[in-house]
Coordinates of C-alpha atoms in Angstrom, one line a residue:
M1 CA 0.0 0.0 0.0
R2 CA 1.3 3.5 -0.8
A3 CA 1.9 5.9 2.1
V4 CA 0.7 8.8 -0.1
D5 CA -1.3 8.2 -3.3
G6 CA -1.9 10.8 -5.9
L7 CA -2.4 13.9 -3.7
D8 CA -3.2 17.1 -5.6
F9 CA -4.0 20.3 -3.6
D10 CA -3.1 24.0 -3.5
I11 CA -2.4 26.2 -0.4
D12 CA -3.2 29.9 -0.6
E13 CA -0.7 32.4 0.7
G14 CA -1.3 33.0 4.4
E15 CA -3.6 30.0 4.7
F16 CA -3.5 27.6 7.6
L17 CA -4.1 24.1 6.2
V18 CA -4.6 21.2 8.6
L19 CA -4.0 17.6 7.5
L20 CA -6.3 15.6 9.8
G21 CA -6.6 11.8 10.1
P22 CA -5.7 8.7 12.2
S23 CA -2.2 7.3 12.5
G24 CA -1.0 5.7 9.3
C25 CA -3.2 7.8 6.9
G26 CA -0.2 9.5 5.3
K27 CA -0.4 13.0 6.8
T28 CA 3.2 13.0 8.2
T29 CA 4.6 11.5 5.1
T30 CA 2.9 14.3 3.1
L31 CA 4.5 16.9 5.4
R32 CA 7.9 15.2 5.1
C33 CA 7.6 15.3 1.3
L34 CA 6.9 19.1 1.5
A35 CA 9.9 19.5 3.8
G36 CA 12.3 17.6 1.5
L37 CA 12.8 14.9 4.2
E38 CA 11.1 12.3 1.9
S39 CA 11.3 12.0 -1.9
P40 CA 8.0 11.0 -3.7
D41 CA 8.2 8.5 -6.5
D42 CA 6.4 10.8 -8.9
G43 CA 4.9 14.3 -9.2
R44 CA 5.9 17.9 -8.5
I45 CA 6.0 20.2 -5.5
V46 CA 6.0 24.0 -6.0
L47 CA 6.5 26.4 -3.1
G48 CA 5.5 29.9 -4.1
E49 CA 7.1 30.4 -7.5
Q50 CA 9.9 27.9 -6.8
M51 CA 9.8 24.3 -8.1
V52 CA 11.4 22.3 -5.2
F53 CA 10.6 18.8 -6.5
D54 CA 10.0 17.4 -10.0
A55 CA 10.4 13.7 -10.5
S56 CA 10.4 13.9 -14.3
R57 CA 13.4 16.4 -14.2
K58 CA 15.1 14.7 -11.2
L59 CA 14.9 17.9 -9.3
N60 CA 14.9 17.6 -5.5
L61 CA 16.0 20.6 -3.5
P62 CA 17.2 19.8 0.0
P63 CA 15.3 21.1 3.1
E64 CA 17.6 24.0 3.7
R65 CA 17.0 25.4 0.2
R66 CA 13.2 25.2 0.4
G67 CA 12.5 28.3 2.5
I68 CA 10.5 26.5 5.1
G69 CA 10.3 26.4 8.9
M70 CA 9.4 23.3 10.9
V71 CA 7.9 22.8 14.4
F72 CA 8.2 19.2 15.7
Q73 CA 6.3 17.1 18.2
S74 CA 9.5 16.7 20.3
Y75 CA 10.4 20.4 20.3
A76 CA 13.9 19.4 19.1
L77 CA 15.7 22.3 20.9
W78 CA 19.5 22.1 21.2
P79 CA 19.9 21.3 25.0
H80 CA 23.4 22.8 25.1
L81 CA 22.3 26.2 23.6
T82 CA 20.5 29.0 25.3
V83 CA 17.0 30.0 24.1
R84 CA 18.6 32.9 22.2
K85 CA 21.2 30.6 20.5
N86 CA 18.4 28.1 19.6
L87 CA 16.4 31.0 18.0
E88 CA 19.4 32.3 16.1
Y89 CA 20.3 28.8 14.8
P90 CA 18.0 29.0 11.7
L91 CA 19.3 32.5 10.9
R92 CA 23.0 31.3 11.0
A93 CA 22.2 28.2 9.1
R94 CA 20.6 30.2 6.3
K95 CA 23.3 33.0 6.6
L96 CA 20.6 35.6 7.2
K97 CA 22.9 38.4 8.5
Q98 CA 20.0 40.9 8.5
G99 CA 18.1 38.8 10.9
L100 CA 21.1 38.5 13.3
R101 CA 21.8 42.2 12.9
E102 CA 18.2 43.2 13.6
D103 CA 17.8 40.6 16.4
W104 CA 14.8 38.8 14.9
A105 CA 15.4 36.2 17.7
A106 CA 14.4 38.7 20.4
E107 CA 11.6 39.9 18.3
L108 CA 10.0 36.5 17.9
A109 CA 10.7 35.7 21.6
A110 CA 8.6 38.7 22.5
V111 CA 5.8 37.6 20.1
V112 CA 5.5 34.2 22.0
E113 CA 6.0 35.9 25.4
C114 CA 9.4 34.3 26.1
E115 CA 11.6 37.4 26.0
N116 CA 12.6 36.9 29.6
L117 CA 13.9 33.3 28.8
L118 CA 16.6 34.2 26.2
D119 CA 19.5 33.3 28.6
R120 CA 18.0 30.1 29.9
Y121 CA 18.7 26.6 28.6
P122 CA 15.9 24.2 27.4
G123 CA 16.3 22.0 30.5
Q124 CA 15.3 25.0 32.6
L125 CA 12.0 25.5 30.8
S126 CA 8.6 24.0 31.3
G127 CA 6.9 22.0 28.5
G128 CA 4.8 25.0 27.5
Q129 CA 7.8 27.3 27.4
Q130 CA 9.8 24.9 25.3
Q131 CA 6.9 24.7 22.8
R132 CA 6.7 28.5 22.6
V133 CA 10.4 28.6 21.9
A134 CA 10.0 25.9 19.2
L135 CA 7.2 27.9 17.6
A136 CA 9.4 31.0 17.6
R137 CA 12.4 29.1 16.1
G138 CA 10.1 27.8 13.3
L139 CA 9.1 31.4 12.4
V140 CA 12.3 33.4 13.1
A141 CA 13.8 33.1 9.6
R142 CA 10.5 34.4 8.1
P143 CA 10.0 31.3 6.0
D144 CA 7.6 31.1 3.1
L145 CA 6.0 28.0 4.6
V146 CA 5.8 26.7 8.2
L147 CA 5.2 22.9 8.7
F148 CA 3.9 21.7 12.0
D149 CA 4.1 18.0 12.9
E150 CA 1.7 17.4 15.8
P151 CA 3.5 20.1 17.9
L152 CA 1.0 20.1 20.8
S153 CA 0.6 16.4 21.4
N154 CA 3.2 16.2 24.2
L155 CA 1.5 18.9 26.3
D156 CA -1.2 18.2 28.9
A157 CA -4.8 19.0 28.0
R158 CA -5.0 22.4 29.7
L159 CA -1.7 23.6 28.4
R160 CA -2.4 22.2 24.9
K161 CA -5.5 24.4 24.7
D162 CA -3.6 27.5 25.9
V163 CA -0.8 27.1 23.3
R164 CA -3.3 26.3 20.6
S165 CA -5.0 29.6 21.2
E166 CA -1.7 31.4 21.2
L167 CA -0.8 29.7 17.9
H168 CA -4.1 30.8 16.4
H169 CA -3.5 34.4 17.5
L170 CA 0.1 34.2 16.2
H171 CA -1.1 33.1 12.8
R172 CA -3.6 35.9 12.6
R173 CA -1.0 38.4 13.7
L174 CA 1.9 37.3 11.4
G175 CA 0.0 35.8 8.5
F176 CA 2.4 33.0 7.7
T177 CA 1.4 30.1 5.4
A178 CA 1.2 26.8 7.3
V179 CA 0.6 23.1 6.9
Y180 CA -0.3 21.5 10.2
V181 CA -0.5 17.7 10.9
T182 CA -2.8 16.4 13.7
H183 CA -5.0 13.5 14.6
D184 CA -7.0 15.7 17.1
Q185 CA -10.2 17.0 15.5
E186 CA -10.8 19.6 18.1
E187 CA -7.3 21.1 17.4
A188 CA -8.0 20.9 13.7
F189 CA -11.3 22.8 13.8
A190 CA -9.8 25.4 16.1
L191 CA -6.8 26.2 13.9
G192 CA -7.5 25.4 10.3
D193 CA -8.7 27.8 7.6
R194 CA -9.2 24.5 5.7
L195 CA -9.1 20.9 6.7
A196 CA -7.8 18.0 4.5
I197 CA -9.2 14.7 5.9
M198 CA -6.9 11.9 4.9
R199 CA -7.5 8.2 4.6
S200 CA -5.0 5.6 3.3
G201 CA -2.8 8.1 1.6
K202 CA -5.6 10.0 -0.1
I203 CA -7.7 13.1 0.7
E204 CA -11.3 12.2 1.4
Q205 CA -12.5 15.8 1.8
I206 CA -10.8 19.2 1.7
D207 CA -13.0 22.1 2.8
T208 CA -13.6 24.7 5.5
P209 CA -14.0 23.5 9.1
A210 CA -17.7 24.5 9.0
R211 CA -18.4 22.5 5.8
V212 CA -16.5 19.5 7.1
F213 CA -18.4 19.6 10.4
E214 CA -21.9 20.2 8.9
N215 CA -21.6 18.3 5.6
P216 CA -19.0 15.4 5.8
A217 CA -18.4 14.2 2.3
S218 CA -18.3 10.5 3.2
D219 CA -19.3 8.1 5.9
Y220 CA -15.6 7.8 6.8
V221 CA -15.3 11.6 7.3
A222 CA -18.5 11.7 9.3
N223 CA -17.4 9.1 11.7
F224 CA -13.9 10.7 12.1
V225 CA -15.3 14.2 12.9
G226 CA -17.6 13.1 15.6
M227 CA -20.8 11.6 14.0
S228 CA -20.1 8.4 15.9
N229 CA -23.7 7.1 15.9
R230 CA -24.2 4.9 12.8
L231 CA -27.8 4.3 11.9
P232 CA -28.4 1.4 9.5
L233 CA -31.4 2.6 7.4
T234 CA -33.7 0.5 5.2
F235 CA -36.8 1.5 3.1
D236 CA -39.4 -1.2 2.3
G237 CA -41.4 0.9 -0.2
Q238 CA -43.5 2.5 2.5
T239 CA -41.5 3.3 5.7
W240 CA -38.0 3.8 6.8
A241 CA -36.5 1.8 9.6
V242 CA -33.4 2.0 11.9
A243 CA -31.9 -1.5 12.4
G244 CA -35.2 -2.9 11.5
V245 CA -37.2 -0.7 13.9
E246 CA -39.8 1.5 12.1
M247 CA -39.3 5.2 12.3
L248 CA -42.2 7.6 13.0
G249 CA -42.4 11.3 12.2
P250 CA -40.7 13.4 9.5
F251 CA -38.0 11.6 7.6
D252 CA -37.3 11.0 3.9
L253 CA -34.4 10.4 1.5
P254 CA -34.2 10.0 -2.3
R255 CA -35.1 6.3 -2.5
Q256 CA -36.1 3.1 -4.2
A257 CA -37.8 0.1 -2.8
N258 CA -35.5 -2.2 -0.8
Q259 CA -33.0 0.6 -0.5
A260 CA -30.4 0.6 2.3
A261 CA -28.5 3.7 3.5
V262 CA -26.4 4.8 6.5
G263 CA -27.2 7.8 8.7
R264 CA -24.7 9.5 10.9
V265 CA -25.8 11.6 13.9
R266 CA -23.8 13.1 16.8
A267 CA -24.4 12.1 20.4
E268 CA -25.6 15.6 21.3
D269 CA -28.1 15.6 18.4
L270 CA -30.1 12.5 19.7
T271 CA -33.1 13.4 21.8
L272 CA -34.6 11.1 24.4
L273 CA -38.4 11.3 24.7
Q274 CA -40.2 11.0 28.0
P275 CA -41.9 7.7 28.8
G276 CA -45.2 7.5 27.0
E277 CA -44.2 10.1 24.4
R278 CA -43.8 8.2 21.0
T279 CA -43.6 11.1 18.5
H280 CA -42.5 14.7 18.2
P281 CA -43.5 17.0 15.4
D282 CA -39.9 17.9 14.5
L283 CA -38.2 14.5 15.1
A284 CA -37.9 11.2 13.4
T285 CA -38.3 8.8 16.3
F286 CA -37.8 5.1 16.9
S287 CA -37.7 2.7 19.9
A288 CA -34.5 1.7 21.6
T289 CA -33.4 0.0 24.8
L290 CA -31.6 1.7 27.6
I291 CA -28.2 0.1 28.4
D292 CA -26.7 2.6 30.8
S293 CA -26.5 6.2 31.8
S294 CA -23.8 8.1 33.7
Y295 CA -23.2 11.5 35.2
A296 CA -21.4 13.9 32.8
G297 CA -21.4 17.3 34.6
R298 CA -24.3 19.3 33.3
G299 CA -25.7 16.4 31.4
R300 CA -25.9 12.6 31.1
D301 CA -24.1 10.1 28.8
V302 CA -26.6 7.5 27.8
M303 CA -25.9 4.2 26.0
L304 CA -28.7 2.7 24.0
E305 CA -29.3 -0.3 21.7
V306 CA -31.5 -0.9 18.7
N307 CA -31.5 -4.5 17.6
G308 CA -27.8 -4.9 18.4
T309 CA -26.8 -1.5 17.1
A310 CA -25.2 0.6 19.8
L311 CA -26.0 4.3 20.1
H312 CA -24.7 7.1 22.4
A313 CA -26.7 10.1 23.4
T314 CA -25.5 13.1 25.4
V315 CA -28.5 14.9 27.1
A316 CA -28.4 18.1 29.0
A317 CA -29.6 18.1 32.6
G318 CA -28.5 21.4 33.9
R319 CA -27.9 21.2 37.7
G320 CA -30.9 19.0 38.4
V321 CA -31.8 15.3 38.0
H322 CA -32.7 14.1 34.5
W323 CA -35.7 11.9 34.1
V324 CA -33.5 9.2 32.4
D325 CA -32.0 8.6 35.8
A326 CA -35.2 6.9 36.9
V327 CA -35.2 4.6 33.8
K328 CA -33.8 1.1 34.6
P329 CA -31.4 -0.6 32.2
G330 CA -33.2 -2.8 29.8
A331 CA -36.3 -0.6 29.7
P332 CA -37.6 0.7 26.3
L333 CA -37.6 4.4 25.4
M334 CA -38.0 6.5 22.3
V335 CA -35.1 8.2 20.6
G336 CA -35.4 11.0 18.0
F337 CA -33.3 13.3 15.8
R338 CA -33.9 16.1 13.3
Q339 CA -33.1 15.0 9.8
D340 CA -31.3 18.2 9.1
V341 CA -28.6 17.6 11.7
G342 CA -27.8 14.1 10.3
S343 CA -25.7 13.1 7.3
F344 CA -26.7 10.2 5.0
Y345 CA -24.7 7.9 2.8
D346 CA -25.1 5.0 0.5
S347 CA -23.8 1.5 1.1
D348 CA -20.4 2.5 -0.3
G349 CA -20.1 5.5 2.1
A350 CA -20.8 8.2 -0.5
L351 CA -22.9 11.2 0.4
I352 CA -26.6 10.9 -0.8
V353 CA -27.7 14.6 -0.4
D354 CA -25.3 17.6 -0.2
K355 CA -26.7 19.9 2.5
G356 CA -24.9 22.8 0.8
T357 CA -26.8 22.5 -2.5
G358 CA -29.6 20.1 -1.7
A359 CA -28.5 18.1 -4.7
T360 CA -29.0 14.3 -4.6
Q361 CA -25.5 12.8 -5.1
L362 CA -26.5 9.1 -5.5
Q363 CA -29.4 6.8 -5.3
T364 CA -28.5 3.2 -4.6
T365 CA -30.1 -0.1 -3.8
G366 CA -27.0 -1.7 -2.1
V367 CA -27.0 -3.2 1.3
A368 CA -25.3 -1.2 4.1

């Protein structure tokens, strides 16, 4: 299997593009190809107006001639050099005398709020401080492109969110062009101008965070970006069913008799109906069995089952007790969702209706 297979995309100047996907999908290999640390078997890579790789011409510029900055997962600071010397290293390596003369190192240290750390060594810094210095070092030479390889993954959850916010602000302030690799979807949505969702070396969808979140292009993308509830849907010519259980209320898809489809719905978009309430004017509803419910701060995490299909609902409870707390495991209850918050796919995982255009993409009779 190819690590990267036929990728073709453009990055606008000043854009922050996030490569998002699970381990092994090819995102880091793509980054390494851009950096010149890996050599593709075929194709071309153009950075700005400079061709840096062309397999047909056997052109392959080394990393130091590509005008890029890199920020690594491991920080990769020289332990025997002070913060100032670490920041000056890219300037000396590229012989940027102007940057040394005008003290770009101190300028970037101030931008990331580390100006008081210039005389310290990496071993004297916290993880968050080291990451800020690594960010500054990746930007200090004013590169045409900055590549980020999961730079926040070694930080704890609170610090990761803080540094993520700082990085977002830094990009807005400096306007550098970036390609950022992560497997963390929350990180990707917070940082990216566009997201490229990768699978097996290919891009499944490349679009704005809002479009990816609201209109995932495939069943794979929907699952990856948080639509973890998979509803196996069938149509018998008269009614739609979830895992063989008839749905009530408003629901319809472009269809043929004996059609199968797949619905994807987020946990927070499932609604539990009170005992005795079977329908709701705005919801497509169906019967399910309660498996478990647990406290989740201002809400409840509820596990359900529909003929062997597991579902997860997150319901708000405020500061009080939710009625679901009184329902015993194994008891039946009704579950509902609004069709416009779900995404629907054919048996091959292709989008049936594009929410952005309302256009029907495919009508199939396959089996999910």
